[in-house]
PDB file of C-alpha atoms in Angstrom:
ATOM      1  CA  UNK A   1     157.290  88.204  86.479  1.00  0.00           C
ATOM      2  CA  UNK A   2     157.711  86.348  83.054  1.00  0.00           C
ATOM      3  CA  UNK A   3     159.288  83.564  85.366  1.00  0.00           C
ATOM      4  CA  UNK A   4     156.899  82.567  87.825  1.00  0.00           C
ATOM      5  CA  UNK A   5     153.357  80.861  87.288  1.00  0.00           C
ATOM      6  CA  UNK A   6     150.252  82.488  86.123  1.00  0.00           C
ATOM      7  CA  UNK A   7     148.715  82.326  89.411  1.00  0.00           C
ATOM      8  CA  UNK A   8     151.344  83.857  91.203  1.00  0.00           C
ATOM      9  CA  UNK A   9     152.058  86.631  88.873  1.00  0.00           C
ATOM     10  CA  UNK A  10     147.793  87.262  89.520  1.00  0.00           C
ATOM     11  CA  UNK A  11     148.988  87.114  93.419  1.00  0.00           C
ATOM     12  CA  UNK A  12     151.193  89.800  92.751  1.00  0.00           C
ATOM     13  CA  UNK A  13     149.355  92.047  91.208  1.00  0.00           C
ATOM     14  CA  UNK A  14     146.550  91.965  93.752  1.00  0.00           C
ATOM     15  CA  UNK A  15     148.698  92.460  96.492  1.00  0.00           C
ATOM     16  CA  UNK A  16     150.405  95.588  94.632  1.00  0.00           C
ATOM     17  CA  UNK A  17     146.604  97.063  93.889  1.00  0.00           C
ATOM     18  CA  UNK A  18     146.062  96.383  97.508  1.00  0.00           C
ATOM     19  CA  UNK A  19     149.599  98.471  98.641  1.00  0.00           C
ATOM     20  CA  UNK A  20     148.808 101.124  95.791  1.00  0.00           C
ATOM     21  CA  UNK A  21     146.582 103.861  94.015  1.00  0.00           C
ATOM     22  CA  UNK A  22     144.438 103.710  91.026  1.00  0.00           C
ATOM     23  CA  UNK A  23     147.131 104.525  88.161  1.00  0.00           C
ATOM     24  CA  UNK A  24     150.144 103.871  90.600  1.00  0.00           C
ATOM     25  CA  UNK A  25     153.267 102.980  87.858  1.00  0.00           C
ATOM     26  CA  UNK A  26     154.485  99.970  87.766  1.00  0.00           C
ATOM     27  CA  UNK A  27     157.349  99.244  86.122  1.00  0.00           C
ATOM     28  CA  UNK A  28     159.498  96.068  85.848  1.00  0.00           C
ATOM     29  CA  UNK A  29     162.066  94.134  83.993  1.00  0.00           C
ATOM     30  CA  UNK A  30     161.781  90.992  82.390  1.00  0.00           C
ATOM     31  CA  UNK A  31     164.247  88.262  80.750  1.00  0.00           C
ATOM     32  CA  UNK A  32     161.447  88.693  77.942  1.00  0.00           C
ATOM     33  CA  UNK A  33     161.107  91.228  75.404  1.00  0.00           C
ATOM     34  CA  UNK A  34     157.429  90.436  75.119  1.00  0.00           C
ATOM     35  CA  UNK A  35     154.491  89.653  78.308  1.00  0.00           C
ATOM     36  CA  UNK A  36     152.249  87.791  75.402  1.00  0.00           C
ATOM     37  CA  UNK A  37     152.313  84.271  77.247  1.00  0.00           C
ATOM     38  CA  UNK A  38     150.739  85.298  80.172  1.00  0.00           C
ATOM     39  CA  UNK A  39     147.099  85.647  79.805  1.00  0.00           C
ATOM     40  CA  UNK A  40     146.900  87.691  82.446  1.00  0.00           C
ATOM     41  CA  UNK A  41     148.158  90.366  81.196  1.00  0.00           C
ATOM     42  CA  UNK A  42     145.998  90.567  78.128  1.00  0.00           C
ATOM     43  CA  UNK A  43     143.771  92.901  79.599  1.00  0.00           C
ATOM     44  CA  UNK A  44     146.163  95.348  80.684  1.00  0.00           C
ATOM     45  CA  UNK A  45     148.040  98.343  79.149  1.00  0.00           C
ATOM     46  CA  UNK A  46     151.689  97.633  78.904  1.00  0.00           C
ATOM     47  CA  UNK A  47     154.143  99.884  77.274  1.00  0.00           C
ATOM     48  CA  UNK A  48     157.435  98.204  76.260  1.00  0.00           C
ATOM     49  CA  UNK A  49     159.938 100.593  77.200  1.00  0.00           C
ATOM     50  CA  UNK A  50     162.567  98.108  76.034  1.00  0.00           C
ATOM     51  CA  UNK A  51     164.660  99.931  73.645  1.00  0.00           C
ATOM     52  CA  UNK A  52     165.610 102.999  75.520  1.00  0.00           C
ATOM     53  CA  UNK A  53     166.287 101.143  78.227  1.00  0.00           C
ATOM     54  CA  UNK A  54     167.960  98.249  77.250  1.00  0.00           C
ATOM     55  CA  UNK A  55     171.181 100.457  75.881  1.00  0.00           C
ATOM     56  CA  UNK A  56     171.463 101.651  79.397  1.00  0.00           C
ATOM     57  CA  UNK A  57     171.716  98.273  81.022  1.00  0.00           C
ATOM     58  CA  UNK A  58     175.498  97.852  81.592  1.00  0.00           C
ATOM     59  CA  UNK A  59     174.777  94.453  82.233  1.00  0.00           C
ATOM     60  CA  UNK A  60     172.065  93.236  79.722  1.00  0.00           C
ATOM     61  CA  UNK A  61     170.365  90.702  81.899  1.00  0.00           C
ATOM     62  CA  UNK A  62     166.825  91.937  81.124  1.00  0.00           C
ATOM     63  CA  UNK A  63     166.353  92.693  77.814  1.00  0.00           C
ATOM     64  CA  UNK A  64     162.812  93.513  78.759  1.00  0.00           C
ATOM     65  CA  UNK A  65     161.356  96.097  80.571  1.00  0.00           C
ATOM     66  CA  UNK A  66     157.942  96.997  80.511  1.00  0.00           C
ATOM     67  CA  UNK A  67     155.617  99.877  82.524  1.00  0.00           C
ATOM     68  CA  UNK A  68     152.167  99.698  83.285  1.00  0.00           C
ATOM     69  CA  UNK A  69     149.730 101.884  85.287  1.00  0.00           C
ATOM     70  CA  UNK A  70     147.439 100.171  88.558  1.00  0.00           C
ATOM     71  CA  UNK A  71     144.366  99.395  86.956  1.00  0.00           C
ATOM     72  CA  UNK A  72     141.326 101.541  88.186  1.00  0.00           C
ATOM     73  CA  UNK A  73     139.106  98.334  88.063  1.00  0.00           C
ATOM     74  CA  UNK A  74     139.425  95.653  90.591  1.00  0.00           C
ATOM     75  CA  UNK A  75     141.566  92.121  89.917  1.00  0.00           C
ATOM     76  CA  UNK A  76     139.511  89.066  90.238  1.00  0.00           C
ATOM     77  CA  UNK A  77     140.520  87.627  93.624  1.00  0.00           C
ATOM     78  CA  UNK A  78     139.988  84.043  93.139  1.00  0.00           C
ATOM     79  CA  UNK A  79     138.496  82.242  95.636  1.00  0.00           C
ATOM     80  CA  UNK A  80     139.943  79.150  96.611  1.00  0.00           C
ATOM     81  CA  UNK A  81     137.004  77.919  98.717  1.00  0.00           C
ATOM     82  CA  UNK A  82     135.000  74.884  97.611  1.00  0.00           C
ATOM     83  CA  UNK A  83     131.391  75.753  97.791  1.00  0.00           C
ATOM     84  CA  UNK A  84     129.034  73.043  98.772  1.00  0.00           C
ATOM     85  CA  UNK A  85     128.688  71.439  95.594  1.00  0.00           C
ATOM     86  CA  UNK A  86     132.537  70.761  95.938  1.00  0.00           C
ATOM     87  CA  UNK A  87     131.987  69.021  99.314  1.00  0.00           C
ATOM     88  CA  UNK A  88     131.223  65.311  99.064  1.00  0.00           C
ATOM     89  CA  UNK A  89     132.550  62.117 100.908  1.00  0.00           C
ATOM     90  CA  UNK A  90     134.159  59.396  99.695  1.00  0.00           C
ATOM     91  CA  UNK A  91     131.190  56.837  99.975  1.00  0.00           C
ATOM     92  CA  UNK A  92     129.725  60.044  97.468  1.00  0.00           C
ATOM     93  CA  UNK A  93     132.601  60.560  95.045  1.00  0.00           C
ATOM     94  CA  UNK A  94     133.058  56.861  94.427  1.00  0.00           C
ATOM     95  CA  UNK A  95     129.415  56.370  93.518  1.00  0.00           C
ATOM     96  CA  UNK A  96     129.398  59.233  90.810  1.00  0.00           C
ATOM     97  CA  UNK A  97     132.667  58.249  89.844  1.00  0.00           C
ATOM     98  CA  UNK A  98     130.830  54.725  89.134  1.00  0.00           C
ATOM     99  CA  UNK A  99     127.906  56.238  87.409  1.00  0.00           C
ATOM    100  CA  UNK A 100     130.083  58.372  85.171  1.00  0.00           C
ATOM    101  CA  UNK A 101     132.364  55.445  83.842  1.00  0.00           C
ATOM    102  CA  UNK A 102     129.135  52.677  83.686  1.00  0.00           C
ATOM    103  CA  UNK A 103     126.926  55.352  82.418  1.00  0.00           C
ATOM    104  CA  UNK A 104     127.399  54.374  78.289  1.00  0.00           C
ATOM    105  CA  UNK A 105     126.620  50.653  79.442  1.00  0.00           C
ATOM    106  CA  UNK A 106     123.608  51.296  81.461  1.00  0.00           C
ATOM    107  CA  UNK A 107     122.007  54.211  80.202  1.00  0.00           C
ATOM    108  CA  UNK A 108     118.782  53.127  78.388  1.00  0.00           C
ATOM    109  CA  UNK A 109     117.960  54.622  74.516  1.00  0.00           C
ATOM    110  CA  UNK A 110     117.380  58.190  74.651  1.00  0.00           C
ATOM    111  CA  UNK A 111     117.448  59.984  71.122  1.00  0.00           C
ATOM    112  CA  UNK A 112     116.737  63.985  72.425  1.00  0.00           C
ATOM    113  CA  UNK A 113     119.629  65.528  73.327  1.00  0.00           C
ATOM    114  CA  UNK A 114     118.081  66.915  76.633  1.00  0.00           C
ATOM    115  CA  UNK A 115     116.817  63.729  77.543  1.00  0.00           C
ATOM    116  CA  UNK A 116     120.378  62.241  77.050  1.00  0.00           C
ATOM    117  CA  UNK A 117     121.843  65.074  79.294  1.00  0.00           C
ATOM    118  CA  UNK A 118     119.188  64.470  82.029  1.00  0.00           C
ATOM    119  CA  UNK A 119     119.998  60.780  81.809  1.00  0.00           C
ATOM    120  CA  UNK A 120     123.303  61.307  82.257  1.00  0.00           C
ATOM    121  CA  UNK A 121     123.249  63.774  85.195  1.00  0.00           C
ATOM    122  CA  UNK A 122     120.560  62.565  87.012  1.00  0.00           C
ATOM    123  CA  UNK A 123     122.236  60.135  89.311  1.00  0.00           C
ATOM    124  CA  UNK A 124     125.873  62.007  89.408  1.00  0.00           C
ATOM    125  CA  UNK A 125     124.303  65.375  90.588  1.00  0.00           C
ATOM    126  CA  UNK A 126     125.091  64.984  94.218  1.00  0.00           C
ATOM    127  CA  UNK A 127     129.015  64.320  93.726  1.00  0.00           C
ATOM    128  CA  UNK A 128     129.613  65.637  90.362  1.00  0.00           C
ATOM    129  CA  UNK A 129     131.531  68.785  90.742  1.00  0.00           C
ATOM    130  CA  UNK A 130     133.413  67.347  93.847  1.00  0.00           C
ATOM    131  CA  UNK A 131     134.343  64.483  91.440  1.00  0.00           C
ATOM    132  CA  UNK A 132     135.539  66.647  88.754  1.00  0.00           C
ATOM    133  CA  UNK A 133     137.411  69.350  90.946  1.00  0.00           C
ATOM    134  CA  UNK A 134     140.367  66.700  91.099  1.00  0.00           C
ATOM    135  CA  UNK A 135     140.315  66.352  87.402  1.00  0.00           C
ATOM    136  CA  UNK A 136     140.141  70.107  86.603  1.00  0.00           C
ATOM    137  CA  UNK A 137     142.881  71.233  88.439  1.00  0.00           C
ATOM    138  CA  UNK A 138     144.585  73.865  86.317  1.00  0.00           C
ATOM    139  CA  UNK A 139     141.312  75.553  87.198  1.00  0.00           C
ATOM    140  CA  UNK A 140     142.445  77.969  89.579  1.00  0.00           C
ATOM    141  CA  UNK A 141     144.870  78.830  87.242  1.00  0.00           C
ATOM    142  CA  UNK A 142     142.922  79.546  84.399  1.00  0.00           C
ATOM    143  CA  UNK A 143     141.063  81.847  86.761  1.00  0.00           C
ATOM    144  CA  UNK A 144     144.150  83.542  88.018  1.00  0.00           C
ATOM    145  CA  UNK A 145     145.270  84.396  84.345  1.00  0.00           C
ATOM    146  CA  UNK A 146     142.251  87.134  84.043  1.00  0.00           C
ATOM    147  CA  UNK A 147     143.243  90.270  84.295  1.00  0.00           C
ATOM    148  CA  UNK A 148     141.258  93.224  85.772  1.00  0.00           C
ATOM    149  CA  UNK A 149     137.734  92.773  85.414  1.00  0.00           C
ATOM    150  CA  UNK A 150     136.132  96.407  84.027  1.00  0.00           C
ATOM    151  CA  UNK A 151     132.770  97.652  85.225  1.00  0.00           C
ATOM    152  CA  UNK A 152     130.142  96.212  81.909  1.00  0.00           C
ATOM    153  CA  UNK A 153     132.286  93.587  80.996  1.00  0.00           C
ATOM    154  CA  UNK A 154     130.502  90.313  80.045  1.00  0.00           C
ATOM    155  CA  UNK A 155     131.207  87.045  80.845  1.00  0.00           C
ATOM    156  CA  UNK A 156     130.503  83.971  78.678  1.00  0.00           C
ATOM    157  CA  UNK A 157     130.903  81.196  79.912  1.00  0.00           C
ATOM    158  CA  UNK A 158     130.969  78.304  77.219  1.00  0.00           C
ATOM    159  CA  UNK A 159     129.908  74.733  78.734  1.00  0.00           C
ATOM    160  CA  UNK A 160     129.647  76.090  82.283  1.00  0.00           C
ATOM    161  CA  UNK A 161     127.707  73.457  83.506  1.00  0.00           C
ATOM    162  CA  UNK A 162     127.009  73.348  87.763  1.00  0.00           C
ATOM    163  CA  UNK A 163     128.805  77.309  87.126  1.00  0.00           C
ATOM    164  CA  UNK A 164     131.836  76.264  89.427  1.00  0.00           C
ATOM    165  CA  UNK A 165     133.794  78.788  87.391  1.00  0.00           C
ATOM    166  CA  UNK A 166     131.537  81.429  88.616  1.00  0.00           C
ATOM    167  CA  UNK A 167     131.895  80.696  92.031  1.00  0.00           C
ATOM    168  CA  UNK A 168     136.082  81.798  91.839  1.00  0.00           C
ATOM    169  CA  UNK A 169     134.945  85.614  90.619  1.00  0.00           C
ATOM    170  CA  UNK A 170     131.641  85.597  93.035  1.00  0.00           C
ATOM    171  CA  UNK A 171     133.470  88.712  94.909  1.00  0.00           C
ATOM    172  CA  UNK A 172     133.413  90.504  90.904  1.00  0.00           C
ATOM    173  CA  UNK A 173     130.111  89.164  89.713  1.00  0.00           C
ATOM    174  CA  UNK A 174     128.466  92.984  90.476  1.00  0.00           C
ATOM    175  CA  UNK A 175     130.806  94.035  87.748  1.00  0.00           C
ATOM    176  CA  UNK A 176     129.790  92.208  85.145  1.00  0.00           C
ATOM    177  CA  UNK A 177     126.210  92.725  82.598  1.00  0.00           C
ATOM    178  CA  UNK A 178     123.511  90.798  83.673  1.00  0.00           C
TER     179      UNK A 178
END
C-alpha cells in the first residue's frame, strides 16, 4: 500500500470493510518500515510486526510488515459528486473568474472586514465554488487521506467557506458532534 496514492489506498480499505467484519485482521507488507506518510492511516491502529518477521523473509523484499484490525467505525466514502454549487456554465465561470481577478481594481473602500468579505463575494457567489473546484484539485485527495471517522468525533473545519469539504463526508456527517 505504501506505493500507491492516498486515494487509492482509502479505496482499498473501503472495499476491504465492505468484504469484511468489524476487527477482521489485516495484515500486509510494505517496502517501508514505517506507514507515517500516509495520512490516512493516522487514525488507525497499526502494529509493526517488522522485526519478527523480517528474519523470516528469505528474500527481504519487504522490510515492512504491518497488521491492523477492520475498524468498527465506518471509512469516509468520499463522494465524488459535484453538488449544485459545483455546477455552473461557462458564460458563469468566466464571469466570476472576471470578478475574482478585477475585484482589487474595482472594489470600492471598505475598512470592516465583513464588509470587505461581502464585497468580495457578492458578485462571485453564483460560480464561485464551480470556479475554484478546478483549482483545488488535490481535494478529493485530501479527503481520501482520513481515516475512519469514530462516532463523537468533531470536525473543524478552518476557512471552510461555501462548506464544499463537507459535502465529500455528507454520508458520515451523523457521526460527527453537532
Amino acid at each position: 500500500m505504501d506505493w500507491m496514492p492516498n486515494e487509492i489506498v482509502h479505496d482499498e480499505w473501503v472495499a476491504l470493510q465492505r468484504a469484511t467484519k468489524p476487527g477482521a485482521k489485516v495484515l500486509w507488507r510494505s517496502a517501508f518500515t514505517k506507514m507515517d506518510d500516509k495520512p490516512f492511516f493516522n487514525n488507525i491502529d497499526i502494529e509493526d510486526m517488522s522485526p519478527q518477521y523480517y528474519s523470516k523473509d528469505r528474500v527481504k523484499m519487504y522490510p515492512g510488515t504491518f497488521l491492523s484490525f477492520m475498524p468498527m467505525d465506518p471509512l469516509p466514502w468520499v463522494d465524488p459528486e459535484p453538488s449544485p454549487c459545483q455546477k455552473a456554465g461557462f458564460v458563469r465561470k468566466l464571469k466570476t473568474t472576471t470578478k475574482m481577478i478585477l475585484h482589487p481594481l474595482t472594489a470600492g473602500k471598505v475598512n470592516a472586514h465583513g464588509d470587505k468579505m461581502s464585497s468580495f463575494y457578492a458578485e462571485q457567489a453564483k460560480g464561485y465554488d464551480a470556479v475554484r473546484e478546478n483549482m483545488l484539485i488535490a481535494r478529493p485527495q485530501m479527503m481520501s487521506g482520513f481515516g475512519p471517522i469514530k462516532k463523537g468525533h468533531t470536525w473543524l473545519d478552518i476557512g471552510g467557506g461555501t462548506g464544499r469539504n463537507l459535502h465529500f463526508l455528507r454520508a458520515q456527517l451523523d457521526l460527527f458532534e453537532r
